[in-house]
């Protein structure tokens, strides 16, 4: 990665990275009271920006935060990208918090904080090895299905997976069903059928997940976590990975990576996303 950096957008102002700061009293820092989105940009063009900002608004509503200004954020994304080097692939992080507050859980009254950061994105490997972690997602919790800045559980899980040779960690939920990865949705091929957990399983409503279902088909249903180990093929779906075949689960190879349905999903997703930058 080069040493060149894009400017950072903070509450409507573009700043040099060394000058871009938020208050140490910001509740996004103090208590993780915020939401975010990661948007892929290809050759300077953000992908599915409308869907990402709509999900940001849904996550904010789920936390009881004021609605973010989607139009201002969309303009901010493009303004920040315009200052970036000519990276073929970039990662745009949009963060929206409840703003400065007291040293506790009660929110302050100074207004929200919004930031946009652009960085170069290194492509992921062609396949992924995943590790199932011993902690369960609470599909009935207050944060279920929201993309919040409270990411310590994901950081812990990913470190657990990395220590065991994995590139992604997989969560089951309290009911014992498959849920999601730390930053991915999971698709399996079981008895020749493409399936993915329902949103009621506690997983995030991934933008790539939705596009795979729209463009490639598939069934949403509860999937016992044990089914992951007998899958004929499987893949991860996320903004930065697109469709990434799973090669191993807890060190055990799957029969195919990619298998025929995964390969079809990869090809269809690549073709449609090349034609539509904001599907």
mmCIF file of C-alpha atoms in Angstrom:
data_model
loop_
_atom_site.group_PDB
_atom_site.id
_atom_site.type_symbol
_atom_site.label_atom_id
_atom_site.label_comp_id
_atom_site.label_asym_id
_atom_site.label_seq_id
_atom_site.Cartn_x
_atom_site.Cartn_y
_atom_site.Cartn_z
ATOM 1 C CA UNK A 1 0.000 0.000 0.000
ATOM 2 C CA UNK A 2 1.367 3.412 -0.920
ATOM 3 C CA UNK A 3 1.921 6.202 1.581
ATOM 4 C CA UNK A 4 -0.602 8.425 -0.207
ATOM 5 C CA UNK A 5 -3.794 9.115 1.696
ATOM 6 C CA UNK A 6 -7.166 10.615 0.911
ATOM 7 C CA UNK A 7 -8.658 13.489 2.836
ATOM 8 C CA UNK A 8 -11.063 12.632 5.654
ATOM 9 C CA UNK A 9 -14.606 14.011 5.770
ATOM 10 C CA UNK A 10 -15.698 15.105 9.256
ATOM 11 C CA UNK A 11 -19.163 16.592 9.695
ATOM 12 C CA UNK A 12 -19.108 18.078 6.216
ATOM 13 C CA UNK A 13 -15.489 19.276 6.081
ATOM 14 C CA UNK A 14 -12.620 17.630 4.216
ATOM 15 C CA UNK A 15 -9.471 17.539 6.328
ATOM 16 C CA UNK A 16 -5.950 16.199 5.995
ATOM 17 C CA UNK A 17 -5.738 12.841 7.805
ATOM 18 C CA UNK A 18 -3.438 14.251 10.502
ATOM 19 C CA UNK A 19 -5.954 17.012 11.243
ATOM 20 C CA UNK A 20 -9.081 14.845 11.237
ATOM 21 C CA UNK A 21 -10.107 14.305 14.862
ATOM 22 C CA UNK A 22 -13.213 13.701 16.939
ATOM 23 C CA UNK A 23 -13.740 14.453 20.604
ATOM 24 C CA UNK A 24 -12.446 11.991 23.198
ATOM 25 C CA UNK A 25 -15.903 12.425 24.739
ATOM 26 C CA UNK A 26 -17.625 11.120 21.608
ATOM 27 C CA UNK A 27 -19.860 8.218 22.557
ATOM 28 C CA UNK A 28 -18.690 6.296 19.541
ATOM 29 C CA UNK A 29 -15.362 6.079 21.368
ATOM 30 C CA UNK A 30 -16.596 5.892 24.950
ATOM 31 C CA UNK A 31 -19.410 3.347 24.683
ATOM 32 C CA UNK A 32 -19.590 2.239 21.040
ATOM 33 C CA UNK A 33 -22.817 4.186 20.510
ATOM 34 C CA UNK A 34 -22.764 4.477 16.760
ATOM 35 C CA UNK A 35 -23.310 2.774 13.427
ATOM 36 C CA UNK A 36 -21.226 2.411 10.289
ATOM 37 C CA UNK A 37 -21.031 1.188 6.730
ATOM 38 C CA UNK A 38 -18.178 -0.085 4.590
ATOM 39 C CA UNK A 39 -18.576 0.759 0.916
ATOM 40 C CA UNK A 40 -16.435 -0.673 -1.873
ATOM 41 C CA UNK A 41 -15.122 1.713 -4.525
ATOM 42 C CA UNK A 42 -13.822 0.437 -7.866
ATOM 43 C CA UNK A 43 -11.700 2.904 -9.834
ATOM 44 C CA UNK A 44 -13.060 5.710 -7.692
ATOM 45 C CA UNK A 45 -16.741 4.767 -8.081
ATOM 46 C CA UNK A 46 -18.649 3.639 -4.956
ATOM 47 C CA UNK A 47 -20.667 0.445 -5.335
ATOM 48 C CA UNK A 48 -24.268 0.140 -4.069
ATOM 49 C CA UNK A 49 -23.954 3.415 -2.168
ATOM 50 C CA UNK A 50 -27.713 3.966 -1.990
ATOM 51 C CA UNK A 51 -28.277 0.577 -0.345
ATOM 52 C CA UNK A 52 -25.434 1.121 2.117
ATOM 53 C CA UNK A 53 -26.671 4.515 3.239
ATOM 54 C CA UNK A 54 -30.232 3.204 3.559
ATOM 55 C CA UNK A 55 -28.913 0.463 5.855
ATOM 56 C CA UNK A 56 -26.965 3.061 7.837
ATOM 57 C CA UNK A 57 -30.259 4.867 8.420
ATOM 58 C CA UNK A 58 -31.962 1.635 9.497
ATOM 59 C CA UNK A 59 -29.141 0.881 11.937
ATOM 60 C CA UNK A 60 -29.308 4.432 13.304
ATOM 61 C CA UNK A 61 -33.065 4.100 13.801
ATOM 62 C CA UNK A 62 -32.484 0.813 15.600
ATOM 63 C CA UNK A 63 -30.229 2.632 18.079
ATOM 64 C CA UNK A 64 -32.651 5.509 18.422
ATOM 65 C CA UNK A 65 -30.276 7.982 16.770
ATOM 66 C CA UNK A 66 -31.481 10.902 14.639
ATOM 67 C CA UNK A 67 -31.748 10.039 10.962
ATOM 68 C CA UNK A 68 -28.472 10.744 9.152
ATOM 69 C CA UNK A 69 -28.506 13.040 6.129
ATOM 70 C CA UNK A 70 -28.076 10.438 3.390
ATOM 71 C CA UNK A 71 -27.688 13.017 0.630
ATOM 72 C CA UNK A 72 -24.911 14.826 2.518
ATOM 73 C CA UNK A 73 -23.154 11.537 3.249
ATOM 74 C CA UNK A 74 -23.396 10.438 -0.388
ATOM 75 C CA UNK A 75 -21.831 13.731 -1.465
ATOM 76 C CA UNK A 76 -19.194 13.320 1.249
ATOM 77 C CA UNK A 77 -18.283 9.852 -0.015
ATOM 78 C CA UNK A 78 -17.746 11.171 -3.521
ATOM 79 C CA UNK A 79 -15.821 14.214 -2.280
ATOM 80 C CA UNK A 80 -13.500 12.048 -0.177
ATOM 81 C CA UNK A 81 -12.980 9.600 -3.045
ATOM 82 C CA UNK A 82 -12.082 12.479 -5.341
ATOM 83 C CA UNK A 83 -9.094 13.250 -3.095
ATOM 84 C CA UNK A 84 -7.833 9.659 -3.086
ATOM 85 C CA UNK A 85 -4.992 8.285 -5.218
ATOM 86 C CA UNK A 86 -5.926 6.238 -8.289
ATOM 87 C CA UNK A 87 -6.510 3.060 -6.329
ATOM 88 C CA UNK A 88 -8.196 0.310 -8.392
ATOM 89 C CA UNK A 89 -9.967 -0.890 -5.251
ATOM 90 C CA UNK A 90 -10.769 1.200 -2.188
ATOM 91 C CA UNK A 91 -12.657 0.838 1.070
ATOM 92 C CA UNK A 92 -14.860 3.695 2.272
ATOM 93 C CA UNK A 93 -15.784 3.752 5.948
ATOM 94 C CA UNK A 94 -18.832 5.857 6.889
ATOM 95 C CA UNK A 95 -19.280 6.218 10.656
ATOM 96 C CA UNK A 96 -22.171 7.934 12.436
ATOM 97 C CA UNK A 97 -22.286 8.261 16.228
ATOM 98 C CA UNK A 98 -24.457 9.886 18.869
ATOM 99 C CA UNK A 99 -21.737 12.500 19.369
ATOM 100 C CA UNK A 100 -20.072 13.807 22.546
ATOM 101 C CA UNK A 101 -21.646 12.779 25.833
ATOM 102 C CA UNK A 102 -21.008 12.203 29.530
ATOM 103 C CA UNK A 103 -18.770 9.454 30.920
ATOM 104 C CA UNK A 104 -21.555 6.895 31.031
ATOM 105 C CA UNK A 105 -24.320 5.472 28.908
ATOM 106 C CA UNK A 106 -26.549 8.552 28.905
ATOM 107 C CA UNK A 107 -26.316 10.446 25.632
ATOM 108 C CA UNK A 108 -25.273 14.061 25.341
ATOM 109 C CA UNK A 109 -27.039 16.923 23.601
ATOM 110 C CA UNK A 110 -24.268 18.312 21.396
ATOM 111 C CA UNK A 111 -25.326 16.551 18.202
ATOM 112 C CA UNK A 112 -24.129 13.602 16.173
ATOM 113 C CA UNK A 113 -20.722 12.954 14.604
ATOM 114 C CA UNK A 114 -20.246 11.715 11.033
ATOM 115 C CA UNK A 115 -16.938 10.757 9.433
ATOM 116 C CA UNK A 116 -15.901 9.299 6.074
ATOM 117 C CA UNK A 117 -12.502 7.679 5.583
ATOM 118 C CA UNK A 118 -11.116 6.222 2.331
ATOM 119 C CA UNK A 119 -8.277 3.703 2.186
ATOM 120 C CA UNK A 120 -6.840 1.331 -0.360
ATOM 121 C CA UNK A 121 -8.341 -2.168 -0.237
ATOM 122 C CA UNK A 122 -6.176 -5.210 -0.813
ATOM 123 C CA UNK A 123 -8.106 -7.992 -2.611
ATOM 124 C CA UNK A 124 -8.975 -11.003 -0.468
ATOM 125 C CA UNK A 125 -7.578 -14.473 -1.255
ATOM 126 C CA UNK A 126 -9.446 -16.556 -3.827
ATOM 127 C CA UNK A 127 -10.778 -18.880 -1.104
ATOM 128 C CA UNK A 128 -11.352 -18.628 2.641
ATOM 129 C CA UNK A 129 -10.709 -20.968 5.529
ATOM 130 C CA UNK A 130 -13.229 -20.382 8.314
ATOM 131 C CA UNK A 131 -13.275 -21.222 11.999
ATOM 132 C CA UNK A 132 -16.424 -21.634 14.087
ATOM 133 C CA UNK A 133 -16.064 -19.707 17.332
ATOM 134 C CA UNK A 134 -17.352 -20.877 20.741
ATOM 135 C CA UNK A 135 -19.477 -17.770 21.317
ATOM 136 C CA UNK A 136 -23.061 -17.414 20.104
ATOM 137 C CA UNK A 137 -24.794 -14.433 18.561
ATOM 138 C CA UNK A 138 -27.907 -13.394 20.470
ATOM 139 C CA UNK A 139 -30.545 -13.257 17.771
ATOM 140 C CA UNK A 140 -32.934 -11.654 20.286
ATOM 141 C CA UNK A 141 -30.511 -8.964 21.486
ATOM 142 C CA UNK A 142 -31.036 -5.230 21.113
ATOM 143 C CA UNK A 143 -28.261 -4.970 18.521
ATOM 144 C CA UNK A 144 -29.232 -8.002 16.425
ATOM 145 C CA UNK A 145 -29.193 -7.097 12.751
ATOM 146 C CA UNK A 146 -27.708 -3.633 13.321
ATOM 147 C CA UNK A 147 -24.288 -2.614 11.995
ATOM 148 C CA UNK A 148 -22.973 -0.853 15.066
ATOM 149 C CA UNK A 149 -19.537 0.326 16.123
ATOM 150 C CA UNK A 150 -19.705 -2.095 19.070
ATOM 151 C CA UNK A 151 -17.349 -4.490 17.293
ATOM 152 C CA UNK A 152 -15.230 -5.893 20.125
ATOM 153 C CA UNK A 153 -16.962 -9.283 19.871
ATOM 154 C CA UNK A 154 -16.047 -9.446 16.188
ATOM 155 C CA UNK A 155 -12.455 -8.413 16.853
ATOM 156 C CA UNK A 156 -12.131 -11.137 19.488
ATOM 157 C CA UNK A 157 -13.707 -13.753 17.217
ATOM 158 C CA UNK A 158 -11.514 -12.868 14.238
ATOM 159 C CA UNK A 159 -8.385 -13.046 16.399
ATOM 160 C CA UNK A 160 -9.552 -16.502 17.577
ATOM 161 C CA UNK A 161 -9.937 -17.620 13.958
ATOM 162 C CA UNK A 162 -6.575 -16.181 12.893
ATOM 163 C CA UNK A 163 -4.826 -18.029 15.729
ATOM 164 C CA UNK A 164 -6.235 -21.253 14.267
ATOM 165 C CA UNK A 165 -5.307 -20.564 10.651
ATOM 166 C CA UNK A 166 -8.630 -19.099 9.547
ATOM 167 C CA UNK A 167 -9.403 -15.977 7.579
ATOM 168 C CA UNK A 168 -12.916 -15.507 8.942
ATOM 169 C CA UNK A 169 -14.792 -16.483 12.102
ATOM 170 C CA UNK A 170 -18.278 -17.975 11.974
ATOM 171 C CA UNK A 171 -20.949 -17.535 14.653
ATOM 172 C CA UNK A 172 -23.875 -19.738 15.485
ATOM 173 C CA UNK A 173 -26.767 -18.202 17.397
ATOM 174 C CA UNK A 174 -28.340 -19.026 20.743
ATOM 175 C CA UNK A 175 -30.852 -21.342 19.051
ATOM 176 C CA UNK A 176 -27.953 -23.404 17.649
ATOM 177 C CA UNK A 177 -28.383 -22.253 14.072
ATOM 178 C CA UNK A 178 -25.840 -20.783 11.681
ATOM 179 C CA UNK A 179 -25.749 -16.984 11.910
ATOM 180 C CA UNK A 180 -22.925 -15.084 10.165
ATOM 181 C CA UNK A 181 -19.239 -14.218 10.040
ATOM 182 C CA UNK A 182 -17.609 -11.209 11.661
ATOM 183 C CA UNK A 183 -18.075 -9.194 8.485
ATOM 184 C CA UNK A 184 -19.766 -11.636 6.140
ATOM 185 C CA UNK A 185 -22.929 -13.547 5.400
ATOM 186 C CA UNK A 186 -22.707 -17.287 4.763
ATOM 187 C CA UNK A 187 -24.268 -19.308 1.937
ATOM 188 C CA UNK A 188 -24.282 -23.118 1.828
ATOM 189 C CA UNK A 189 -25.163 -25.676 -0.807
ATOM 190 C CA UNK A 190 -27.098 -28.480 0.890
ATOM 191 C CA UNK A 191 -28.538 -31.332 -1.163
ATOM 192 C CA UNK A 192 -28.031 -29.249 -4.281
ATOM 193 C CA UNK A 193 -29.884 -26.194 -2.926
ATOM 194 C CA UNK A 194 -28.355 -22.768 -2.222
ATOM 195 C CA UNK A 195 -29.411 -21.644 1.260
ATOM 196 C CA UNK A 196 -28.552 -18.838 3.676
ATOM 197 C CA UNK A 197 -29.778 -18.090 7.217
ATOM 198 C CA UNK A 198 -32.843 -15.896 7.632
ATOM 199 C CA UNK A 199 -32.444 -12.406 9.047
ATOM 200 C CA UNK A 200 -34.336 -13.641 12.099
ATOM 201 C CA UNK A 201 -31.269 -15.784 12.848
ATOM 202 C CA UNK A 202 -29.601 -12.551 13.981
ATOM 203 C CA UNK A 203 -27.340 -11.915 10.987
ATOM 204 C CA UNK A 204 -26.803 -8.565 9.358
ATOM 205 C CA UNK A 205 -28.874 -7.829 6.265
ATOM 206 C CA UNK A 206 -25.809 -7.731 4.046
ATOM 207 C CA UNK A 207 -25.934 -5.691 0.858
ATOM 208 C CA UNK A 208 -24.033 -8.396 -1.031
ATOM 209 C CA UNK A 209 -26.264 -11.036 0.566
ATOM 210 C CA UNK A 210 -29.349 -9.291 -0.809
ATOM 211 C CA UNK A 211 -27.837 -8.915 -4.272
ATOM 212 C CA UNK A 212 -26.822 -12.583 -4.388
ATOM 213 C CA UNK A 213 -30.393 -13.579 -3.531
ATOM 214 C CA UNK A 214 -31.813 -11.193 -6.147
ATOM 215 C CA UNK A 215 -29.376 -12.087 -8.906
ATOM 216 C CA UNK A 216 -28.633 -15.753 -8.210
ATOM 217 C CA UNK A 217 -31.627 -17.062 -6.289
ATOM 218 C CA UNK A 218 -31.398 -19.116 -3.137
ATOM 219 C CA UNK A 219 -33.520 -19.994 -0.126
ATOM 220 C CA UNK A 220 -33.590 -18.243 3.254
ATOM 221 C CA UNK A 221 -34.194 -20.638 6.142
ATOM 222 C CA UNK A 222 -32.883 -21.624 9.529
ATOM 223 C CA UNK A 223 -29.764 -23.729 9.115
ATOM 224 C CA UNK A 224 -28.469 -25.793 12.057
ATOM 225 C CA UNK A 225 -24.835 -24.890 12.680
ATOM 226 C CA UNK A 226 -23.890 -28.541 12.174
ATOM 227 C CA UNK A 227 -24.989 -28.263 8.515
ATOM 228 C CA UNK A 228 -21.932 -26.112 7.827
ATOM 229 C CA UNK A 229 -19.759 -29.203 8.250
ATOM 230 C CA UNK A 230 -21.680 -31.297 5.714
ATOM 231 C CA UNK A 231 -22.111 -28.606 3.054
ATOM 232 C CA UNK A 232 -21.305 -29.675 -0.492
ATOM 233 C CA UNK A 233 -19.951 -26.171 -1.071
ATOM 234 C CA UNK A 234 -20.176 -22.832 0.701
ATOM 235 C CA UNK A 235 -19.197 -19.214 0.288
ATOM 236 C CA UNK A 236 -18.900 -15.924 2.128
ATOM 237 C CA UNK A 237 -20.599 -12.787 0.833
ATOM 238 C CA UNK A 238 -19.563 -9.261 1.752
ATOM 239 C CA UNK A 239 -18.896 -5.838 0.288
ATOM 240 C CA UNK A 240 -15.131 -6.276 0.150
ATOM 241 C CA UNK A 241 -15.025 -10.025 -0.582
ATOM 242 C CA UNK A 242 -17.918 -10.160 -3.085
ATOM 243 C CA UNK A 243 -18.510 -13.948 -3.351
ATOM 244 C CA UNK A 244 -15.606 -15.867 -1.800
ATOM 245 C CA UNK A 245 -15.616 -19.695 -1.767
ATOM 246 C CA UNK A 246 -15.020 -21.406 1.574
ATOM 247 C CA UNK A 247 -12.211 -23.954 1.281
ATOM 248 C CA UNK A 248 -12.066 -25.344 4.828
ATOM 249 C CA UNK A 249 -14.234 -25.350 7.950
ATOM 250 C CA UNK A 250 -12.265 -25.825 11.172
ATOM 251 C CA UNK A 251 -9.430 -27.270 9.097
ATOM 252 C CA UNK A 252 -11.586 -29.793 7.218
ATOM 253 C CA UNK A 253 -11.791 -29.246 3.431
ATOM 254 C CA UNK A 254 -15.204 -28.966 1.803
ATOM 255 C CA UNK A 255 -15.811 -31.161 -1.255
ATOM 256 C CA UNK A 256 -15.426 -28.249 -3.684
ATOM 257 C CA UNK A 257 -14.111 -24.665 -3.528
ATOM 258 C CA UNK A 258 -15.600 -23.349 -5.654
ATOM 259 C CA UNK A 259 -18.355 -25.803 -6.476
ATOM 260 C CA UNK A 260 -20.697 -25.283 -9.435
ATOM 261 C CA UNK A 261 -23.310 -23.163 -7.637
ATOM 262 C CA UNK A 262 -20.642 -21.031 -6.006
ATOM 263 C CA UNK A 263 -18.900 -20.547 -9.338
ATOM 264 C CA UNK A 264 -22.195 -19.512 -10.925
ATOM 265 C CA UNK A 265 -22.835 -17.017 -8.111
ATOM 266 C CA UNK A 266 -19.340 -15.580 -8.552
ATOM 267 C CA UNK A 267 -19.815 -15.163 -12.298
ATOM 268 C CA UNK A 268 -23.310 -13.687 -12.086
ATOM 269 C CA UNK A 269 -22.356 -11.287 -9.302
ATOM 270 C CA UNK A 270 -19.264 -10.105 -11.162
ATOM 271 C CA UNK A 271 -21.231 -9.553 -14.383
ATOM 272 C CA UNK A 272 -24.096 -7.621 -12.777
ATOM 273 C CA UNK A 273 -21.896 -5.513 -10.511
ATOM 274 C CA UNK A 274 -19.771 -4.502 -13.493
ATOM 275 C CA UNK A 275 -22.898 -3.231 -15.252
ATOM 276 C CA UNK A 276 -24.605 -1.595 -12.255
ATOM 277 C CA UNK A 277 -22.621 0.582 -9.864
ATOM 278 C CA UNK A 278 -25.648 1.459 -7.709
ATOM 279 C CA UNK A 279 -28.052 -1.479 -7.993
#
